[in-house]
CSV table of C-alpha atoms in Angstrom, one decimal:
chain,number,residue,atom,x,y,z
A,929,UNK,CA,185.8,93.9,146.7
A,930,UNK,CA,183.6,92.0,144.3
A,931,UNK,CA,181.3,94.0,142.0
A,932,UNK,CA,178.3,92.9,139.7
A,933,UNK,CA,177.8,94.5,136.4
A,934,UNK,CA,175.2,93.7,133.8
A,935,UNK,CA,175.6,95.8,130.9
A,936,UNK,CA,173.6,94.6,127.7
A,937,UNK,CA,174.5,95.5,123.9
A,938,UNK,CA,171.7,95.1,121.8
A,939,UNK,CA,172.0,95.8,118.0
A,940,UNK,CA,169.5,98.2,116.5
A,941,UNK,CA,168.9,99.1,112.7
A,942,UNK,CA,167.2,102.3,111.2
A,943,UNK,CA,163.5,102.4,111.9
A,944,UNK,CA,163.1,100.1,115.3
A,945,UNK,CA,164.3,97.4,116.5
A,946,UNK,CA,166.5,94.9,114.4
A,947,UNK,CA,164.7,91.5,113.3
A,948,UNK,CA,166.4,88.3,114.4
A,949,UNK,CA,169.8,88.0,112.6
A,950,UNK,CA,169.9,85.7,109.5
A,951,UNK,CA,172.8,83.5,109.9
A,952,UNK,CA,174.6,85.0,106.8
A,953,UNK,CA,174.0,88.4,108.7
A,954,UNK,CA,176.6,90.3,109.6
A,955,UNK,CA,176.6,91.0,113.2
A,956,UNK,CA,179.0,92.9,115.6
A,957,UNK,CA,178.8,93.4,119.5
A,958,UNK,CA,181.3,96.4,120.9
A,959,UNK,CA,182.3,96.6,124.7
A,960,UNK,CA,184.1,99.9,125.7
A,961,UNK,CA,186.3,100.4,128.9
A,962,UNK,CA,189.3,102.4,129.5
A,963,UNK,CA,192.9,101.4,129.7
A,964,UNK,CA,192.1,97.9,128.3
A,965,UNK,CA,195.4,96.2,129.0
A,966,UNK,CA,194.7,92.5,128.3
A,967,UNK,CA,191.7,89.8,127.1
A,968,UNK,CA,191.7,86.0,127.3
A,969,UNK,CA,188.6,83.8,126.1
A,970,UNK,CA,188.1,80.3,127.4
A,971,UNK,CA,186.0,77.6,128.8
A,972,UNK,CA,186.7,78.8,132.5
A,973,UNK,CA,183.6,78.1,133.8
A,974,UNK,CA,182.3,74.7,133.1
A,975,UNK,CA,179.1,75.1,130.2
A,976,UNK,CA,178.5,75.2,126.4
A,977,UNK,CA,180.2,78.5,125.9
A,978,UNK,CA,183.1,80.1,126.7
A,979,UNK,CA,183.7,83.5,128.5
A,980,UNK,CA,186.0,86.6,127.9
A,981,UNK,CA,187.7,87.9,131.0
A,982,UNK,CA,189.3,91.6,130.8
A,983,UNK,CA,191.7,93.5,132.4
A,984,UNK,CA,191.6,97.2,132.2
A,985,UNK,CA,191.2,100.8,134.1
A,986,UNK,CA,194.1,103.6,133.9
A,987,UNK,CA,194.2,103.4,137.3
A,988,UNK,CA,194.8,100.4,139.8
A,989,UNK,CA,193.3,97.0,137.8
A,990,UNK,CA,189.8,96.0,137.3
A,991,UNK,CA,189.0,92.4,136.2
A,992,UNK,CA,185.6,91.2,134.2
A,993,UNK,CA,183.8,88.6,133.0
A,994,UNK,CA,181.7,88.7,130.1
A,995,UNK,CA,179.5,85.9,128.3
A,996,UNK,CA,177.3,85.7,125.2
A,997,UNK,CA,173.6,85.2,126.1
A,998,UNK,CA,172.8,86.6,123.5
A,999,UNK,CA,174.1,90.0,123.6
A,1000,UNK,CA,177.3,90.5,125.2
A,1001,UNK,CA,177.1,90.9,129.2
A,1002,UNK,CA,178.9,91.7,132.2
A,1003,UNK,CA,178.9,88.7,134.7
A,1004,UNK,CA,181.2,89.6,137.4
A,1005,UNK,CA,183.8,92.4,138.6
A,1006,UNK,CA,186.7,92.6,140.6
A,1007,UNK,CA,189.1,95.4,141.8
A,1008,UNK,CA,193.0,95.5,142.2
A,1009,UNK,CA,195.3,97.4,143.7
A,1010,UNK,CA,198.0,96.2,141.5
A,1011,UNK,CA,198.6,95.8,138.0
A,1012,UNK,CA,199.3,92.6,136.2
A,1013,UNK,CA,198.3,91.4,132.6
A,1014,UNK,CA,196.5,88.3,131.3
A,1015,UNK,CA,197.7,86.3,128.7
A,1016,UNK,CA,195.8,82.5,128.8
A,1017,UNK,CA,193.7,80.1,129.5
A,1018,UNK,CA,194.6,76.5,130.7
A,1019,UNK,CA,192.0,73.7,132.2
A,1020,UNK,CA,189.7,76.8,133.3
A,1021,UNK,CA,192.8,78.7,135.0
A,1022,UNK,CA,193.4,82.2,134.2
A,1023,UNK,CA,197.0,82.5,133.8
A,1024,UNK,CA,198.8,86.0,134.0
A,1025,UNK,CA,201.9,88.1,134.9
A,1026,UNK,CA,201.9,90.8,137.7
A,1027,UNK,CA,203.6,93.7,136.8
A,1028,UNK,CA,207.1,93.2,138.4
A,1029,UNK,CA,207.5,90.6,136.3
A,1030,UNK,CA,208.2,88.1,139.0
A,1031,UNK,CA,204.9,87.1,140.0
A,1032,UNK,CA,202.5,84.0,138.5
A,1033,UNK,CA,199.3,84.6,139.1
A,1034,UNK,CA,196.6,81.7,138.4
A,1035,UNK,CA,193.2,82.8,138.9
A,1036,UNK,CA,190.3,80.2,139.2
A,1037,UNK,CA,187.9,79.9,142.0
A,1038,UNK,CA,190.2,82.4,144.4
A,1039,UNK,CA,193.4,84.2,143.5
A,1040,UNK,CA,196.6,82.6,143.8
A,1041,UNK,CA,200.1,84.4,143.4
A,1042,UNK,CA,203.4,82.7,143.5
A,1043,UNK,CA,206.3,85.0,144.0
A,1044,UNK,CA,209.6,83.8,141.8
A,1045,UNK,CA,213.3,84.7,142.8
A,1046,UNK,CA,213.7,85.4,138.8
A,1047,UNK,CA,211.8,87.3,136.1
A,1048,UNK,CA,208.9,85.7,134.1
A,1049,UNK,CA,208.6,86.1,130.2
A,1050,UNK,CA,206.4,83.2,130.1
A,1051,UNK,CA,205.1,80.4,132.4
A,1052,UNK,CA,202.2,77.4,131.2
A,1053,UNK,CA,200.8,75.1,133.9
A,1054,UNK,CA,201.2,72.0,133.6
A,1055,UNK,CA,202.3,67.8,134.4
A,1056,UNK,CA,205.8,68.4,132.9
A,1057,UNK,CA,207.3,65.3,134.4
A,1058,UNK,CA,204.7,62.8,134.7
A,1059,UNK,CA,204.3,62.9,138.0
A,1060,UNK,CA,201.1,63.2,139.9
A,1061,UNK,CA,200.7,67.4,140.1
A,1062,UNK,CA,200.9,70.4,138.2
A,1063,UNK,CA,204.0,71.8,138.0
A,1064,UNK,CA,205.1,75.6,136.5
A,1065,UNK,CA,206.8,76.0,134.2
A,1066,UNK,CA,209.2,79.1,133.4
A,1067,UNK,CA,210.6,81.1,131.2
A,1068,UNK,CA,212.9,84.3,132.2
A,1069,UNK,CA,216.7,85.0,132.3
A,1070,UNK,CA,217.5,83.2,129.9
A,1071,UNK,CA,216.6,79.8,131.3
A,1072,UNK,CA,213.5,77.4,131.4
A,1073,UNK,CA,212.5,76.2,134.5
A,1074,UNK,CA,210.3,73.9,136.2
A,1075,UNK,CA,209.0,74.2,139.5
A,1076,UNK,CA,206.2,71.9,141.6
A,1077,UNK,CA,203.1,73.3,142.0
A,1078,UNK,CA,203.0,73.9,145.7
A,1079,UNK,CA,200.7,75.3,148.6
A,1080,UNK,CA,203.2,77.8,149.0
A,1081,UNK,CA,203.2,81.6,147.8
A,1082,UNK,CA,207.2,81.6,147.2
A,1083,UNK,CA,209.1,79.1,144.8
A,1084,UNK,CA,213.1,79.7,145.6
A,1085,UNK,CA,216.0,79.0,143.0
A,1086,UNK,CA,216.3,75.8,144.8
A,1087,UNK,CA,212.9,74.2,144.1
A,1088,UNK,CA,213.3,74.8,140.4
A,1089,UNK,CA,215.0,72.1,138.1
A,1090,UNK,CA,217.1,74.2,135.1
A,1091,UNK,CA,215.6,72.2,131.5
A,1092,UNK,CA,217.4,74.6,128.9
A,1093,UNK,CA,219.6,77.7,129.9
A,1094,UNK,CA,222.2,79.2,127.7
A,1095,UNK,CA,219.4,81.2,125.1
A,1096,UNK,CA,217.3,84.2,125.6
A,1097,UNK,CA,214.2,82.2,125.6
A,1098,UNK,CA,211.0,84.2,125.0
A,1099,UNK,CA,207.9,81.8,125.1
A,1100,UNK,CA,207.2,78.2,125.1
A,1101,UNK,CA,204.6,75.7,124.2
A,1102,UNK,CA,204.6,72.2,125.5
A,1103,UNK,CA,202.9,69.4,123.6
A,1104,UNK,CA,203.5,65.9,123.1
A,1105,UNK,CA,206.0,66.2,120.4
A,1106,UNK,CA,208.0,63.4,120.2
A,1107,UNK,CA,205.7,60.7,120.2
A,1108,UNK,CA,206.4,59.9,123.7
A,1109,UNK,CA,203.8,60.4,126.7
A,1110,UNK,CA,205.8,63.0,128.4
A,1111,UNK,CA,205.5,66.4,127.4
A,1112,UNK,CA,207.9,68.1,125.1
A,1113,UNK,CA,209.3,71.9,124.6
A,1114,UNK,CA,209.0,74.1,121.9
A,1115,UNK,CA,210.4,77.8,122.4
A,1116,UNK,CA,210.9,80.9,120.9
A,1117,UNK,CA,214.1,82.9,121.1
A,1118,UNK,CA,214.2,86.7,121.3
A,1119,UNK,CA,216.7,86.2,118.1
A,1120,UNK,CA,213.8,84.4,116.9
A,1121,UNK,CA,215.1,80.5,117.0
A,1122,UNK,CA,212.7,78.0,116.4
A,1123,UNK,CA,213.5,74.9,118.1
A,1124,UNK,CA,212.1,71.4,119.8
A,1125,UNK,CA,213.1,70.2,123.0
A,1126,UNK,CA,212.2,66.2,123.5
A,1127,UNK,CA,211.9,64.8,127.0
A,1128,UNK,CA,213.7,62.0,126.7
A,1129,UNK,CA,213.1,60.9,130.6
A,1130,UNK,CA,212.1,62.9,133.3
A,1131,UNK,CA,213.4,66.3,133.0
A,1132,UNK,CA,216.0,65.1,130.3
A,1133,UNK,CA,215.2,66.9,127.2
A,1134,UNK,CA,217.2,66.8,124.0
A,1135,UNK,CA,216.9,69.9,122.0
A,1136,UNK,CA,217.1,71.0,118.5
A,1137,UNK,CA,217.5,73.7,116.5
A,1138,UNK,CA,214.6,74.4,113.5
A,1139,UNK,CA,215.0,77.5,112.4
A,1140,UNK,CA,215.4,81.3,112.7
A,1141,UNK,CA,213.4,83.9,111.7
A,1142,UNK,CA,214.3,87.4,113.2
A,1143,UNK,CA,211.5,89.5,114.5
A,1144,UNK,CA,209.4,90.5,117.2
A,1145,UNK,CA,208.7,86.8,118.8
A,1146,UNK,CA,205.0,86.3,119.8
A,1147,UNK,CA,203.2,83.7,122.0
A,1148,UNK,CA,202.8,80.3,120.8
A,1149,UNK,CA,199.6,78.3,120.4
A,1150,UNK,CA,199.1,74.4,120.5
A,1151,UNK,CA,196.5,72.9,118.5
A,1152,UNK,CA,195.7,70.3,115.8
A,1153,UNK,CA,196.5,72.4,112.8
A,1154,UNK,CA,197.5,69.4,110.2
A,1155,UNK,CA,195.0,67.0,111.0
A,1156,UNK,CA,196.9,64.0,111.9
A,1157,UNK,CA,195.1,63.8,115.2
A,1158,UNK,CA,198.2,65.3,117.1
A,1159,UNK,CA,198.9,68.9,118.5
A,1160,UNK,CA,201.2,71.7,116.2
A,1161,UNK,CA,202.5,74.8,117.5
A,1162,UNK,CA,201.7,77.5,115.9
A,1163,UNK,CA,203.3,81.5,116.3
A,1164,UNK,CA,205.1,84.2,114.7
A,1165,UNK,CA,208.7,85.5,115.0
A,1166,UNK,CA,209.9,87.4,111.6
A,1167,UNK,CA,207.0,85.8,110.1
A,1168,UNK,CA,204.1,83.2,110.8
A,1169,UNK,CA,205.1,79.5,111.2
A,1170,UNK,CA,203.5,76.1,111.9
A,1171,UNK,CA,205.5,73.4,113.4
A,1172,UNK,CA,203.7,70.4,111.6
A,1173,UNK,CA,203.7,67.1,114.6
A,1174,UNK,CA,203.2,65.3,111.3
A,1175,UNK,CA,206.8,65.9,109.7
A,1176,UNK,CA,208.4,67.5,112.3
A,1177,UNK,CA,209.2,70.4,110.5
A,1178,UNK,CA,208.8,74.7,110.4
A,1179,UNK,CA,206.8,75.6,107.5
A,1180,UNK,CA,207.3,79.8,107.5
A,1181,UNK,CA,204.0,81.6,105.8
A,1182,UNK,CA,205.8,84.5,104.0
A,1183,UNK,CA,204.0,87.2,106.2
A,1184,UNK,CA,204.5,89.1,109.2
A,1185,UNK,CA,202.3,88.9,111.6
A,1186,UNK,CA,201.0,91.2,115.0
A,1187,UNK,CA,199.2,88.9,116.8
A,1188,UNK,CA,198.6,85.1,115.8
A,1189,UNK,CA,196.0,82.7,117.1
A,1190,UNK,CA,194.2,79.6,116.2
A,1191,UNK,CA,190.3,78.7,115.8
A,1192,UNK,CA,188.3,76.3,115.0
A,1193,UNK,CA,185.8,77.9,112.3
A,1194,UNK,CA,184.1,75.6,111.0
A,1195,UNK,CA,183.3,73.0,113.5
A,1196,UNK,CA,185.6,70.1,112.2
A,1197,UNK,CA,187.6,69.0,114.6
A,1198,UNK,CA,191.0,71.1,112.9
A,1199,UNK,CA,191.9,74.1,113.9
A,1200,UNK,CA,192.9,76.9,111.8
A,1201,UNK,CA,195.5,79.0,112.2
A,1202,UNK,CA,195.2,83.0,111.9
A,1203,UNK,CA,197.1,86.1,112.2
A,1204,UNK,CA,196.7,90.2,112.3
A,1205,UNK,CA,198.4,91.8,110.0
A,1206,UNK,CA,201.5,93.6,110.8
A,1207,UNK,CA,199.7,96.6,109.8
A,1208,UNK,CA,196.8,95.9,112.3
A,1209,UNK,CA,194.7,96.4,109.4
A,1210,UNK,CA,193.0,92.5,108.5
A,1211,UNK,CA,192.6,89.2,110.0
A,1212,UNK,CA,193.9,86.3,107.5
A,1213,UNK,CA,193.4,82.7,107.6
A,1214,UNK,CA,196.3,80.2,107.1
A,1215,UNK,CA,195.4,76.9,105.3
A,1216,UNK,CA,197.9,74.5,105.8
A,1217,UNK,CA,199.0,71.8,103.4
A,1218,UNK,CA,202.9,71.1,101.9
A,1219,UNK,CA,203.0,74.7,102.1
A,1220,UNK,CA,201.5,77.5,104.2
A,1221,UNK,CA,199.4,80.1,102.3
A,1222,UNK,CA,196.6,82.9,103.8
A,1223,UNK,CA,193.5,84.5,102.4
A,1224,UNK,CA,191.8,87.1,104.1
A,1225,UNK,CA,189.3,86.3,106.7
A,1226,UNK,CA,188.2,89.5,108.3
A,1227,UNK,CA,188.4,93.3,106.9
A,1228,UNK,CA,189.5,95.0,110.2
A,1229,UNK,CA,192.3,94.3,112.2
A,1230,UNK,CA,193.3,95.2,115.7
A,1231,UNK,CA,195.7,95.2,118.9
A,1232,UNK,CA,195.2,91.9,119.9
A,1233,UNK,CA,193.0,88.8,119.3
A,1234,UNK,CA,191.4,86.3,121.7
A,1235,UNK,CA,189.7,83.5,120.0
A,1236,UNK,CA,186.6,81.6,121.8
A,1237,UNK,CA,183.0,79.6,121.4
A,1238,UNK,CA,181.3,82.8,122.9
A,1239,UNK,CA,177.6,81.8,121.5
A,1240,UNK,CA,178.4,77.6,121.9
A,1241,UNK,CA,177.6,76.7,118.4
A,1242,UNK,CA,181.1,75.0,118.4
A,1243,UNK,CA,182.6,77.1,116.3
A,1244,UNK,CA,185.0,80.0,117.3
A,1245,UNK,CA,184.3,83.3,117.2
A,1246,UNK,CA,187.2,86.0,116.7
A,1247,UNK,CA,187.4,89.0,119.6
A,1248,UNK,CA,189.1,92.2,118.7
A,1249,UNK,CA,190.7,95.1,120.7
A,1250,UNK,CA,191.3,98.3,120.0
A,1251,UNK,CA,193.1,101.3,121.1
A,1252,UNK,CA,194.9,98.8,124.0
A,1253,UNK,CA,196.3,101.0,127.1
A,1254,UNK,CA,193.5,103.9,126.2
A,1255,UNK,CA,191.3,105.9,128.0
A,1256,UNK,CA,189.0,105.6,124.7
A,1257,UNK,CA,190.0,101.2,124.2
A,1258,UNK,CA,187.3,99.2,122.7
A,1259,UNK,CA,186.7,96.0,122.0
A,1260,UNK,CA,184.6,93.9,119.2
A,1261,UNK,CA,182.8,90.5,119.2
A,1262,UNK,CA,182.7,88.7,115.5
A,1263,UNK,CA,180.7,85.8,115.9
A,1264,UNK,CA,181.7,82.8,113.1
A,1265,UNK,CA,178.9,82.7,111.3
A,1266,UNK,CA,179.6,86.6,110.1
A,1267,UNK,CA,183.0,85.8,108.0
């Protein structure tokens, strides 16, 4: 049953009401609901800013939408009887897993859920072969899979195609890679291998190892981080990497990292990658050049990081969550201009 909420968040100061920030001011905007499981941020609805959707409640699932206008406001609610988690945005789909672990769910203007006959560690939407249609792609027991998008609520072990098995793949990100129009795979190993797989033709892909870097493997990201006009992947395993499009190569940052991200700060066109401590305590910023080096960016940390435009200034603001899968969870807003 759809809900409406519209819950405001204005900041105050000693003595009345707050004059209108300076752009140099600091400002912070805090949103607190129970059991926060999961936040994305993304341009899901089409406009000059981009929206937060969270999941949370102890009990059952709830699902929000919240938007800058200026203060930081409920849009629309939904109620679930299941649980499932959210972990991105793709061409204005919310992508997430259900709890079972064998169910995709894409949320955009309704619901959709397609069962799998496997386990799902990861899964990106997208046109894998180059032909017309999105297609899903998988990751979970120790394969990756693609699959045609379909009408159809149930994808069986014979509609997938098997692109790399043999691994204990984690996550993926798919880019153009090789320098070729088809899509190419880059994955993450529980073990924490770093490797490329190029599509060489349809569904062909010849992969290769980059490197390994034991640790807790996170989620990839794909953006523009070198500036030669072409995506990088960027992630964490043992420690944060970039794999440069321009030289083809893992460049490690000697940190560990909690959760990793990427933003664009300051409006150029380059995105910047940037990690939470493995301490939770800080935010740092990686600059990336012949070498990868950080400096901090933010003071406070958190359990996880969404990155979006909330106030459309083209710039990317920096969300933070707290106390994730807590009665008392919390999350903060840090708009660009404040770090």
């Amino acid at each position: 049953m759809l809900r409406f909420v519209v819950l405001a968040f204005a900041v105050t100061a000693c003595g009345g009401e707050s004059p209108p920030p300076a752009d140099a001011e600091v400002q912070r905007y805090r949103l607190e609901r129970p059991c926060i499981n999961s936040v994305v941020g993304g341009d899901i609805h089409p406009g000059a800013w981009d929206e937060l959707v969270l999941v949370h409640a102890c009990e059952g699932q709830a699902i929000e939408t919240f938007q800058y206008g200026p203060d930081l406001f409920g849009v629309i609610g939904t109620e679930f009887p299941f649980r499932f988690q959210l972990f991105g945005v793709i061409r204005g789909f919310i992508l997430g897993i259900e709890a079972s672990r064998s169910i995709a769910m894409v949320i955009g203007p309704s619901l959709r859920s397609t069962h799998f006959t496997h386990e799902l560690d990861d899964f990106v939407l997208v046109d894998l072969d180059g032909i017309a249609g999105l297609d899903f792609v998988s990751v979970g027991g120790g394969m990756v899979r693609r699959a045609p998008q379909t009408i159809n609520n149930q994808i069986e072990a014979q509609d997938e195609v098997v692109l790399l098995a043999g691994k204990p793949y984690r996550f993926i990100a798919i880019a153009e890679l090789g320098g070729s129009a088809l899509p190419d795979l880059f994955y993450v190993t529980d073990a924490g291998e770093l490797g490329v797989a190029i599509q060489t033709s349809p569904d062909v892909f010849a992969a290769q190892i980059l490197a390994t870097d034991p640790g807790t493997p996170l989620r990839p990201s794909v953006a523009d981080v070198d500036g030669d006009g072409r995506d990088d992947v960027v992630g964490a395993a043992g420690h944060v990497f970039v794999y440069s499009s321009k030289t083809g190569m893992v460049m490690l940052l000697d940190e560990p990292a909690h959760a990793v991200a990427v933003g664009d700060f300051l409006a150029r066109g380059v995105g910047d990658p940037v990690f939470i401590t493995a301490d939770r305590a800080s935010v740092r910023r990686v600059t990336v050049g012949a070498t990868l080096t950080s400096e901090p960016l933010l003071p406070t940390g958190g359990d996880t990081m969404v990155i979006a435009d909330m106030d459309g200034d083209r710039r990317s603001d920096i969300v933070l969550t707290h106390n994730l899968n807590t009665p008392g969870s919390w999350l903060q807003l840090h708009r660009a201009f404040t770090f």
